Each structure stands twice: as structure tokens, then as C-alpha cells.
């Protein structure tokens, strides 16, 4: 009996952590669905043992007046003590199904819950999502925590760029819809723009580049508005999409953007559709965040302009997720061949974390928060490399690395929210 108790206690822990990550309360049926999704990560023999254990423990439960008495040794949680009769019966009936049927449910359940976590903004790669949901420990090699490892500097980016330099991003994007995907070029595009802007992978698929309108003569006041209040500049229609500027001039995207900026004297604006709002304060939530591209180098501008075309590919969520997973595998293969990445957990999110590190070192915290989309101060504190000290450790070159500027109005809203003191409690009147 002891071995059965040990198994179900492990499953209880896994199910509770999984439901916490999914932001919903746990129920008895989650013990059964835990078995299903674990079949996607563990051997059939292991899951067979776990199913047998759950069946045995459930059969030993005594129910009296709606209260469950579990066998000795089972770590009982509150959601297990008094489930409704329907809940218990449903879980019992579900776990009594054939072993194969229980396992066949795993793929659909796991896929749906992984998508829920991504929509909630979890910055994890596929294998990490699987580990979180299934409770699988992973391989014996320790995984470097993304937020604790060193950030990726310009030399790291150059090393990856050299490995991918023979692959054209434009051809690669076209291949996503016209034939067999050649993902090295798409990966080359993603790692660069994520390092430049801090976008999440899902946000690269949903961003737009707005450039100064080429049919307007910009006054000094209009130029200041673009820099100092980009949201107002968009509202007053001072900006146009880079695609429209390209069509009107016949220039390619990057050239059209550069010419529009040169002619007007105003910067471009990168509009990023925020993929995550769970870490944003309620009064600061925004569907989009804006980055002002002042003094942007030509290469960065060209790549960002190209990346904004990803939103036109009309790919399904599942297809985008598959592409991200494949790009991660390519990136890890590159890391294995390059000594400078030894011991690192190199994935797409490493480039966003590196951006956050650079932003936190280069500007005020509220400005870095506006750029990254983390408006909760506690979240920003742990985002990016920790325990940083400026001027240490061999040539960080942060002063030479271009960064976009935050939306000044939004950054000021964050600063005021962070510094606002809670209202004092009213004094008690003396009797």
C-alpha cells in the first residue's frame, strides 16, 4: 500500500502545481487528467503503474456525509476532503477507463493547457511547459535558470549571426507559406529583433512599424510630439505604416522607413501588441506598448521593418508554436557547437531577458518597464540578469548597444504609480 500512497502523493503535488500555473482551483478529476498528460512525457510502463495506484487509492476512500476519508499516508488537500458526489463519481469513472483510453486523452489536454499558459504570458520554451504541466523532472543535467544566467551580449549575437548568415530571412518567411519551411532565416530574424527590442516570440508575429507620413511637412512641434507623446502622434495620424510608405515610394521597407525619418526629422514608432498583461497593474494595462526608434542604426531598422511583415502570414497559433519549437531546436544545436554558450539554457527567451538586462542598466527602472511591458515593479526586479554591477567584468559595451526609447507618457504613468503612497487610514475618533 505504501508504494501506492507515494505515487498518489506525487500526483497530488503535480496536479496542484499545474492548476496553480493555469490559475484555476484543483479538482479530483485533475488527478486523472494528470495521468493522461504524463503519458506524453513518461514511459507507458511508468504511467501504467500510476494509473493502478490511483485506482487502488480511490477504491480505498470512504465517503461519509460528503466527506472523504483517504487512506493513511495520503497528503490530503482541501479540494480532496469534501468534493461533491458528482465530482468524485466522475473521477472514479474516468480512472476506471481502459489504460489506453486514459493515455489517448493526453495529447489534446496537454496541447490545450500549453496554449493557455502561453496566452497567460508564461515565458517558457516547449520542454519547460511540458515539465511544468506534467511534473516530469526532466533530464539529469541541471537546467540553467533563464533569469539567473548571464545575458547575451553583442558578441554572442554576432556568433549566432555567423552561423545563420547564409540564410536569407525574406526567403525563409516566404517558405513558411509556399513550401517546405526553411527556418534558419526566420530564426536569424527573430533572435536579432528580440535582442534589439525585447519582444516575446509571440509578439514578433503581431508588431507594426509606423513611420512619419511622407505626405506631410513636419513642423518642430510635430517632431516633438512623435518623440514625447507617440500615442498622441498616432491618434492625430502623423504616422503611416512602413508598408504604405514602401508602396508610395517604390522603395524597400527599410529604405522607405529611413527616408521617411530623414525627411521629417521624426523617429519611427514600433507598435507591439502585448502578449502578457497578467504582470501589469490594472490601471496601466494596455493592448499595445510603443517603442520610439530614435537614432536607430540602418541594420536594426531594416530587420525590424522586415519582422513586422510576420503579422501578414496568417499562420495558425499551432503553426506558430511549431515554428517556435523548431527554431529553438536549431538554436540549441548552434549552442552545442559554440564554446561561448557552454552551460547556458539558450532559447528564444534568452534574447528578451538580455534586452531587459541592457535596458535596466541603461535607463531608469520605470523606463525599462515601459519598454519590456512589465509594469509591476516586483516583476521587473527579477527580469533580466540579476545582481548586476555597472563597469564590471570585461567589456559589456552597453553604452555602444542601441536601445529603443520608451513612450515617455506611459513611462511617467508607471513612475507615478510606483511612487504613489497609499491613502492613510482615517484616524479613529476618540470616544
Short mmCIF file of C-alpha atoms in Angstrom, two decimals:
data_model
loop_
_atom_site.label_atom_id
_atom_site.label_comp_id
_atom_site.label_asym_id
_atom_site.label_seq_id
_atom_site.Cartn_x
_atom_site.Cartn_y
_atom_site.Cartn_z
CA UNK A 1 0.00 0.00 0.00
CA UNK A 2 2.88 2.33 0.76
CA UNK A 3 4.02 2.38 -2.87
CA UNK A 4 0.52 3.39 -3.99
CA UNK A 5 0.45 6.20 -1.41
CA UNK A 6 3.81 7.51 -2.59
CA UNK A 7 2.60 7.58 -6.19
CA UNK A 8 -0.62 9.44 -5.48
CA UNK A 9 1.14 11.96 -3.24
CA UNK A 10 3.44 12.73 -6.13
CA UNK A 11 0.47 13.13 -8.46
CA UNK A 12 -1.33 15.38 -5.96
CA UNK A 13 1.68 17.70 -5.87
CA UNK A 14 1.92 17.72 -9.66
CA UNK A 15 -1.79 18.38 -10.17
CA UNK A 16 -1.84 21.21 -7.64
CA UNK A 17 1.19 22.97 -9.18
CA UNK A 18 -0.30 22.53 -12.63
CA UNK A 19 -3.63 24.07 -11.62
CA UNK A 20 -1.84 26.93 -9.89
CA UNK A 21 0.04 27.67 -13.11
CA UNK A 22 -3.27 27.57 -15.01
CA UNK A 23 -4.82 29.95 -12.44
CA UNK A 24 -7.69 27.67 -11.50
CA UNK A 25 -8.59 25.57 -8.46
CA UNK A 26 -7.72 21.88 -8.46
CA UNK A 27 -10.38 19.15 -8.52
CA UNK A 28 -10.31 15.38 -8.17
CA UNK A 29 -10.62 14.92 -11.92
CA UNK A 30 -7.24 16.69 -12.22
CA UNK A 31 -5.58 13.62 -10.73
CA UNK A 32 -6.88 11.60 -13.66
CA UNK A 33 -6.01 14.18 -16.31
CA UNK A 34 -2.57 14.37 -14.69
CA UNK A 35 -2.16 10.72 -15.61
CA UNK A 36 -3.21 11.48 -19.17
CA UNK A 37 -0.73 14.29 -19.77
CA UNK A 38 2.11 12.44 -18.00
CA UNK A 39 1.74 9.75 -20.66
CA UNK A 40 3.07 12.37 -23.14
CA UNK A 41 6.32 12.71 -21.18
CA UNK A 42 6.85 9.41 -19.34
CA UNK A 43 7.09 5.78 -20.40
CA UNK A 44 3.95 3.70 -20.80
CA UNK A 45 5.14 1.36 -18.04
CA UNK A 46 5.51 4.24 -15.57
CA UNK A 47 2.06 5.63 -16.33
CA UNK A 48 0.53 2.15 -16.06
CA UNK A 49 1.88 1.91 -12.52
CA UNK A 50 0.49 5.35 -11.70
CA UNK A 51 -2.96 4.50 -13.06
CA UNK A 52 -3.01 1.32 -10.98
CA UNK A 53 -2.04 3.32 -7.89
CA UNK A 54 -4.78 5.91 -8.37
CA UNK A 55 -7.38 3.17 -8.91
CA UNK A 56 -6.27 1.42 -5.73
CA UNK A 57 -6.29 4.58 -3.59
CA UNK A 58 -9.67 5.71 -4.93
CA UNK A 59 -11.16 2.30 -4.14
CA UNK A 60 -10.00 2.67 -0.52
CA UNK A 61 -11.63 6.08 0.02
CA UNK A 62 -14.53 6.07 2.49
CA UNK A 63 -17.24 8.65 1.94
CA UNK A 64 -19.45 9.77 4.80
CA UNK A 65 -21.90 12.68 4.56
CA UNK A 66 -19.99 14.16 1.63
CA UNK A 67 -16.61 13.93 3.35
CA UNK A 68 -13.82 11.71 2.03
CA UNK A 69 -11.57 9.71 4.33
CA UNK A 70 -8.40 8.91 2.41
CA UNK A 71 -6.05 6.01 3.23
CA UNK A 72 -3.35 6.62 5.82
CA UNK A 73 -0.33 8.42 4.43
CA UNK A 74 -2.11 10.29 1.63
CA UNK A 75 -1.36 14.01 1.78
CA UNK A 76 -4.90 15.33 1.66
CA UNK A 77 -5.53 18.80 0.22
CA UNK A 78 -8.63 20.89 0.89
CA UNK A 79 -10.03 20.15 -2.56
CA UNK A 80 -9.88 16.41 -1.76
CA UNK A 81 -11.69 16.49 1.58
CA UNK A 82 -15.26 17.25 0.58
CA UNK A 83 -15.75 17.03 -3.18
CA UNK A 84 -19.26 16.85 -4.49
CA UNK A 85 -20.62 13.39 -5.14
CA UNK A 86 -20.68 14.09 -8.85
CA UNK A 87 -17.02 15.16 -8.79
CA UNK A 88 -15.89 12.02 -7.01
CA UNK A 89 -18.00 9.73 -9.17
CA UNK A 90 -16.75 11.41 -12.34
CA UNK A 91 -13.11 10.99 -11.26
CA UNK A 92 -13.71 7.36 -10.27
CA UNK A 93 -15.44 6.58 -13.56
CA UNK A 94 -12.70 8.32 -15.54
CA UNK A 95 -9.83 6.45 -13.89
CA UNK A 96 -11.60 3.11 -14.41
CA UNK A 97 -11.48 3.53 -18.18
CA UNK A 98 -9.00 1.39 -20.14
CA UNK A 99 -5.39 2.39 -19.68
CA UNK A 100 -5.00 3.21 -23.37
CA UNK A 101 -8.07 5.47 -23.36
CA UNK A 102 -6.71 7.47 -20.42
CA UNK A 103 -3.41 7.95 -22.23
CA UNK A 104 -5.03 8.88 -25.54
CA UNK A 105 -6.56 11.94 -23.87
CA UNK A 106 -3.11 13.25 -23.02
CA UNK A 107 -2.13 14.95 -26.26
CA UNK A 108 -5.29 17.05 -26.55
CA UNK A 109 -5.29 18.05 -22.86
CA UNK A 110 -1.59 18.92 -22.84
CA UNK A 111 -1.80 20.93 -26.07
CA UNK A 112 -4.76 22.95 -24.78
CA UNK A 113 -3.14 23.70 -21.44
CA UNK A 114 0.17 24.70 -23.02
CA UNK A 115 -1.71 27.19 -25.15
CA UNK A 116 -3.48 28.54 -22.05
CA UNK A 117 -0.12 29.11 -20.36
CA UNK A 118 1.22 30.95 -23.41
CA UNK A 119 -1.87 33.16 -23.59
CA UNK A 120 -1.29 33.92 -19.91
CA UNK A 121 2.21 35.05 -20.85
CA UNK A 122 4.41 32.27 -19.48
CA UNK A 123 7.89 32.86 -20.89
CA UNK A 124 8.89 29.20 -21.21
CA UNK A 125 10.03 27.05 -24.09
CA UNK A 126 8.10 23.92 -25.03
CA UNK A 127 10.08 21.45 -22.94
CA UNK A 128 9.75 23.71 -19.90
CA UNK A 129 5.98 23.97 -20.38
CA UNK A 130 5.75 20.18 -20.59
CA UNK A 131 7.77 19.81 -17.40
CA UNK A 132 5.61 22.37 -15.59
CA UNK A 133 2.33 20.71 -16.56
CA UNK A 134 3.29 17.05 -16.33
CA UNK A 135 5.57 17.32 -13.32
CA UNK A 136 8.30 15.46 -15.17
CA UNK A 137 11.66 16.19 -13.58
CA UNK A 138 13.49 16.48 -16.89
CA UNK A 139 16.91 15.05 -17.67
CA UNK A 140 19.60 14.69 -15.03
CA UNK A 141 21.56 17.63 -16.38
CA UNK A 142 20.75 20.74 -14.40
CA UNK A 143 18.93 23.40 -16.40
CA UNK A 144 20.24 26.92 -16.06
CA UNK A 145 17.51 29.22 -14.84
CA UNK A 146 16.76 31.75 -17.57
CA UNK A 147 16.68 34.69 -15.18
CA UNK A 148 19.91 33.74 -13.41
CA UNK A 149 22.25 33.03 -16.31
CA UNK A 150 24.42 35.67 -17.91
CA UNK A 151 22.86 37.87 -20.53
CA UNK A 152 23.68 37.64 -24.23
CA UNK A 153 25.93 40.46 -25.37
CA UNK A 154 26.70 41.78 -28.84
CA UNK A 155 29.48 39.25 -29.35
CA UNK A 156 27.09 36.39 -28.56
CA UNK A 157 24.64 37.77 -31.11
CA UNK A 158 27.44 38.01 -33.68
CA UNK A 159 28.41 34.37 -33.07
CA UNK A 160 24.85 33.24 -33.75
CA UNK A 161 24.58 35.57 -36.73
CA UNK A 162 27.67 33.98 -38.29
CA UNK A 163 26.10 30.53 -38.02
CA UNK A 164 22.94 31.77 -39.75
CA UNK A 165 24.48 34.28 -42.17
CA UNK A 166 23.91 32.13 -45.27
CA UNK A 167 20.14 32.06 -44.70
CA UNK A 168 18.01 34.91 -46.05
CA UNK A 169 15.15 35.96 -43.73
CA UNK A 170 12.93 37.04 -46.65
CA UNK A 171 13.23 33.68 -48.41
CA UNK A 172 12.67 31.95 -45.10
CA UNK A 173 9.46 33.85 -44.33
CA UNK A 174 8.17 33.13 -47.83
CA UNK A 175 8.91 29.43 -47.33
CA UNK A 176 6.55 29.33 -44.34
CA UNK A 177 3.57 29.62 -46.65
CA UNK A 178 4.80 28.48 -50.07
CA UNK A 179 6.57 25.22 -49.37
CA UNK A 180 8.85 23.35 -47.01
CA UNK A 181 9.84 25.78 -44.29
CA UNK A 182 13.49 26.82 -44.13
CA UNK A 183 13.56 28.16 -40.59
CA UNK A 184 17.19 29.25 -40.20
CA UNK A 185 16.44 32.60 -41.85
CA UNK A 186 13.37 33.14 -39.68
CA UNK A 187 15.44 32.31 -36.61
CA UNK A 188 18.05 34.83 -37.74
CA UNK A 189 15.33 37.48 -37.89
CA UNK A 190 13.78 36.58 -34.53
CA UNK A 191 16.98 36.49 -32.47
CA UNK A 192 18.03 39.89 -33.79
CA UNK A 193 14.77 41.77 -33.31
CA UNK A 194 14.16 40.20 -29.90
CA UNK A 195 17.63 41.31 -28.80
CA UNK A 196 17.02 44.83 -30.22
CA UNK A 197 13.50 45.33 -28.84
CA UNK A 198 12.80 42.76 -26.11
CA UNK A 199 9.72 41.40 -27.84
CA UNK A 200 8.47 37.96 -26.86
CA UNK A 201 8.40 35.41 -29.72
CA UNK A 202 4.61 35.64 -29.98
CA UNK A 203 4.85 39.44 -30.14
CA UNK A 204 7.15 39.34 -33.18
CA UNK A 205 4.20 37.85 -35.08
CA UNK A 206 2.00 40.82 -34.13
CA UNK A 207 4.00 44.05 -34.37
CA UNK A 208 3.80 47.01 -36.76
CA UNK A 209 6.26 49.72 -37.73
CA UNK A 210 4.79 53.22 -38.04
CA UNK A 211 6.91 55.81 -39.88
CA UNK A 212 6.40 59.58 -40.30
CA UNK A 213 3.93 60.33 -43.06
CA UNK A 214 5.69 61.18 -46.28
CA UNK A 215 2.84 63.43 -47.47
CA UNK A 216 3.15 65.86 -44.54
CA UNK A 217 5.60 68.66 -43.88
CA UNK A 218 6.59 68.12 -40.25
CA UNK A 219 6.87 71.15 -38.03
CA UNK A 220 9.13 71.17 -34.96
CA UNK A 221 6.04 70.69 -32.81
CA UNK A 222 5.02 67.60 -34.77
CA UNK A 223 8.52 66.15 -34.46
CA UNK A 224 8.45 66.69 -30.69
CA UNK A 225 5.05 65.05 -30.44
CA UNK A 226 6.32 61.85 -32.09
CA UNK A 227 9.16 61.64 -29.57
CA UNK A 228 7.39 62.92 -26.47
CA UNK A 229 3.87 61.57 -26.95
CA UNK A 230 3.91 58.83 -29.61
CA UNK A 231 0.40 57.69 -28.74
CA UNK A 232 -0.94 61.16 -29.50
CA UNK A 233 1.06 61.26 -32.73
CA UNK A 234 -0.63 58.04 -33.82
CA UNK A 235 -4.03 59.37 -32.76
CA UNK A 236 -3.51 62.53 -34.80
CA UNK A 237 -2.48 60.43 -37.81
CA UNK A 238 1.03 61.80 -38.14
CA UNK A 239 2.31 58.29 -38.84
CA UNK A 240 1.75 55.70 -41.55
CA UNK A 241 2.65 52.03 -41.84
CA UNK A 242 6.01 51.22 -43.35
CA UNK A 243 4.17 49.10 -45.92
CA UNK A 244 2.21 52.13 -47.13
CA UNK A 245 5.35 54.24 -47.32
CA UNK A 246 7.05 51.49 -49.32
CA UNK A 247 4.13 51.25 -51.76
CA UNK A 248 4.00 55.03 -52.24
CA UNK A 249 7.73 55.43 -52.90
CA UNK A 250 8.63 52.12 -54.52
CA UNK A 251 11.47 51.65 -52.03
CA UNK A 252 12.01 48.53 -49.97
CA UNK A 253 10.76 48.60 -46.40
CA UNK A 254 13.97 49.62 -44.68
CA UNK A 255 14.80 52.36 -47.20
CA UNK A 256 11.24 53.70 -47.07
CA UNK A 257 11.41 53.90 -43.27
CA UNK A 258 14.82 55.61 -43.28
CA UNK A 259 13.79 58.15 -45.92
CA UNK A 260 10.58 58.99 -44.04
CA UNK A 261 12.57 59.61 -40.86
CA UNK A 262 15.22 61.68 -42.63
CA UNK A 263 12.68 63.81 -44.48
CA UNK A 264 10.57 64.57 -41.41
CA UNK A 265 13.24 64.63 -38.73
CA UNK A 266 10.99 62.42 -36.57
CA UNK A 267 11.63 58.85 -35.38
CA UNK A 268 9.60 55.78 -36.25
CA UNK A 269 7.40 54.01 -33.72
CA UNK A 270 7.29 50.26 -33.15
CA UNK A 271 3.82 49.12 -32.07
CA UNK A 272 3.92 45.85 -30.13
CA UNK A 273 0.70 44.02 -29.38
CA UNK A 274 1.27 42.96 -25.79
CA UNK A 275 1.07 39.22 -25.27
CA UNK A 276 1.03 39.43 -21.50
CA UNK A 277 -1.00 41.57 -19.12
CA UNK A 278 -1.02 39.37 -16.01
CA UNK A 279 2.01 41.20 -14.63
CA UNK A 280 0.60 44.63 -15.36
CA UNK A 281 -1.10 46.80 -12.82
CA UNK A 282 -4.79 47.24 -13.61
CA UNK A 283 -4.52 50.99 -14.16
CA UNK A 284 -1.60 50.52 -16.56
CA UNK A 285 -2.89 47.71 -18.75
CA UNK A 286 -2.63 48.45 -22.44
CA UNK A 287 -3.22 46.35 -25.53
CA UNK A 288 -0.14 47.84 -27.19
CA UNK A 289 3.17 49.20 -25.99
CA UNK A 290 5.14 51.67 -28.04
CA UNK A 291 8.88 51.98 -28.62
CA UNK A 292 10.36 55.13 -30.16
CA UNK A 293 13.16 54.28 -32.60
CA UNK A 294 15.46 57.26 -32.19
CA UNK A 295 18.86 57.22 -33.92
CA UNK A 296 18.32 53.61 -34.92
CA UNK A 297 21.16 52.06 -36.97
CA UNK A 298 20.29 51.04 -40.50
CA UNK A 299 20.69 47.31 -39.93
CA UNK A 300 18.37 47.30 -36.93
CA UNK A 301 15.79 49.35 -38.80
CA UNK A 302 15.87 47.02 -41.81
CA UNK A 303 15.40 43.90 -39.68
CA UNK A 304 12.62 45.41 -37.56
CA UNK A 305 10.80 46.57 -40.70
CA UNK A 306 11.04 43.06 -42.11
CA UNK A 307 9.92 41.45 -38.84
CA UNK A 308 6.72 43.48 -38.89
CA UNK A 309 5.71 41.58 -42.03
CA UNK A 310 5.27 38.42 -39.96
CA UNK A 311 1.79 39.58 -38.98
CA UNK A 312 0.69 39.17 -42.61
CA UNK A 313 1.48 35.47 -42.82
CA UNK A 314 -1.91 34.39 -41.41
CA UNK A 315 -0.49 31.36 -39.65
CA UNK A 316 -2.48 29.45 -37.05
CA UNK A 317 -1.48 29.57 -33.40
CA UNK A 318 -0.49 25.91 -33.64
CA UNK A 319 1.70 26.59 -36.67
CA UNK A 320 3.45 29.50 -34.96
CA UNK A 321 4.06 27.34 -31.91
CA UNK A 322 5.53 24.59 -34.07
CA UNK A 323 7.82 27.10 -35.80
CA UNK A 324 8.98 28.47 -32.43
CA UNK A 325 9.76 24.98 -31.16
CA UNK A 326 11.71 24.14 -34.32
CA UNK A 327 13.68 27.39 -34.13
CA UNK A 328 14.53 26.60 -30.51
CA UNK A 329 15.95 23.23 -31.56
CA UNK A 330 18.10 24.90 -34.23
CA UNK A 331 19.31 27.43 -31.69
CA UNK A 332 20.26 24.72 -29.22
CA UNK A 333 22.23 22.91 -31.91
CA UNK A 334 24.17 26.11 -32.57
CA UNK A 335 24.82 26.47 -28.84
CA UNK A 336 26.27 22.96 -28.64
CA UNK A 337 28.83 23.84 -31.31
CA UNK A 338 29.88 27.18 -29.84
CA UNK A 339 32.02 27.05 -26.65
CA UNK A 340 30.94 30.52 -25.50
CA UNK A 341 27.42 29.18 -24.84
CA UNK A 342 28.54 26.23 -22.71
CA UNK A 343 26.28 25.71 -19.70
CA UNK A 344 23.64 28.16 -20.93
CA UNK A 345 19.97 27.44 -21.45
CA UNK A 346 19.92 29.10 -24.85
CA UNK A 347 16.44 29.64 -26.23
CA UNK A 348 14.49 32.48 -27.81
CA UNK A 349 13.52 33.97 -24.47
CA UNK A 350 17.20 34.46 -23.61
CA UNK A 351 17.25 37.33 -26.10
CA UNK A 352 14.33 39.08 -24.39
CA UNK A 353 15.95 38.62 -20.99
CA UNK A 354 19.17 40.07 -22.37
CA UNK A 355 17.28 43.09 -23.65
CA UNK A 356 15.78 43.59 -20.19
CA UNK A 357 19.26 43.47 -18.67
CA UNK A 358 20.57 46.10 -21.05
CA UNK A 359 17.52 48.32 -20.54
CA UNK A 360 17.78 48.13 -16.74
CA UNK A 361 21.44 49.14 -16.87
CA UNK A 362 20.95 51.95 -19.38
CA UNK A 363 17.88 53.77 -18.03
CA UNK A 364 15.58 54.34 -15.08
CA UNK A 365 13.50 51.35 -13.89
CA UNK A 366 10.17 52.86 -14.94
CA UNK A 367 11.54 53.44 -18.44
CA UNK A 368 12.79 49.85 -18.69
CA UNK A 369 9.36 48.71 -17.52
CA UNK A 370 7.64 50.69 -20.29
CA UNK A 371 9.92 49.06 -22.87
CA UNK A 372 9.52 45.48 -21.65
CA UNK A 373 5.82 45.60 -20.74
CA UNK A 374 6.40 44.66 -17.10
CA UNK A 375 4.63 47.36 -15.17
CA UNK A 376 4.67 45.53 -11.84
CA UNK A 377 7.87 46.63 -10.09
CA UNK A 378 8.32 43.26 -8.42
CA UNK A 379 8.31 41.53 -11.80
CA UNK A 380 10.77 43.93 -13.39
CA UNK A 381 13.14 43.39 -10.46
CA UNK A 382 13.65 39.72 -11.28
CA UNK A 383 13.56 40.15 -15.06
CA UNK A 384 16.88 40.15 -16.85
CA UNK A 385 20.22 39.27 -15.31
CA UNK A 386 20.34 39.64 -11.55
CA UNK A 387 22.95 41.18 -9.25
CA UNK A 388 24.30 43.48 -11.93
CA UNK A 389 27.05 45.96 -11.26
CA UNK A 390 27.93 48.51 -13.89
CA UNK A 391 31.52 48.76 -15.01
CA UNK A 392 32.47 45.21 -14.08
CA UNK A 393 33.51 42.14 -15.91
CA UNK A 394 35.23 42.71 -19.17
CA UNK A 395 33.68 44.85 -21.84
CA UNK A 396 29.90 44.78 -21.60
CA UNK A 397 29.81 47.55 -24.26
CA UNK A 398 26.33 48.52 -23.09
CA UNK A 399 26.96 52.17 -23.90
CA UNK A 400 27.55 51.17 -27.53
CA UNK A 401 24.48 48.94 -27.93
CA UNK A 402 21.49 50.70 -29.43
CA UNK A 403 18.24 50.64 -27.47
CA UNK A 404 14.82 52.00 -28.39
CA UNK A 405 13.31 54.73 -26.23
CA UNK A 406 10.17 54.12 -24.17
CA UNK A 407 6.93 56.01 -24.61
CA UNK A 408 7.64 58.94 -22.24
CA UNK A 409 3.99 59.41 -21.28
CA UNK A 410 3.49 55.76 -20.42
CA UNK A 411 6.81 55.60 -18.58
CA UNK A 412 5.77 58.58 -16.46
CA UNK A 413 2.47 56.89 -15.66
CA UNK A 414 4.42 53.88 -14.40
CA UNK A 415 6.72 56.08 -12.31
CA UNK A 416 3.79 57.87 -10.70
CA UNK A 417 2.02 54.58 -9.96
CA UNK A 418 5.14 53.14 -8.35
CA UNK A 419 5.79 56.21 -6.20
CA UNK A 420 2.19 56.85 -5.18
CA UNK A 421 1.67 56.34 -1.49
CA UNK A 422 -1.44 54.50 -0.32
CA UNK A 423 -4.05 56.69 1.28
CA UNK A 424 -3.63 56.95 5.03
CA UNK A 425 -6.21 55.15 7.16
CA UNK A 426 -8.68 57.54 8.74
CA UNK A 427 -7.87 58.40 12.35
CA UNK A 428 -10.08 56.82 14.97
CA UNK A 429 -12.26 59.29 16.79
CA UNK A 430 -11.82 59.35 20.50
CA UNK A 431 -14.90 58.38 22.39
#
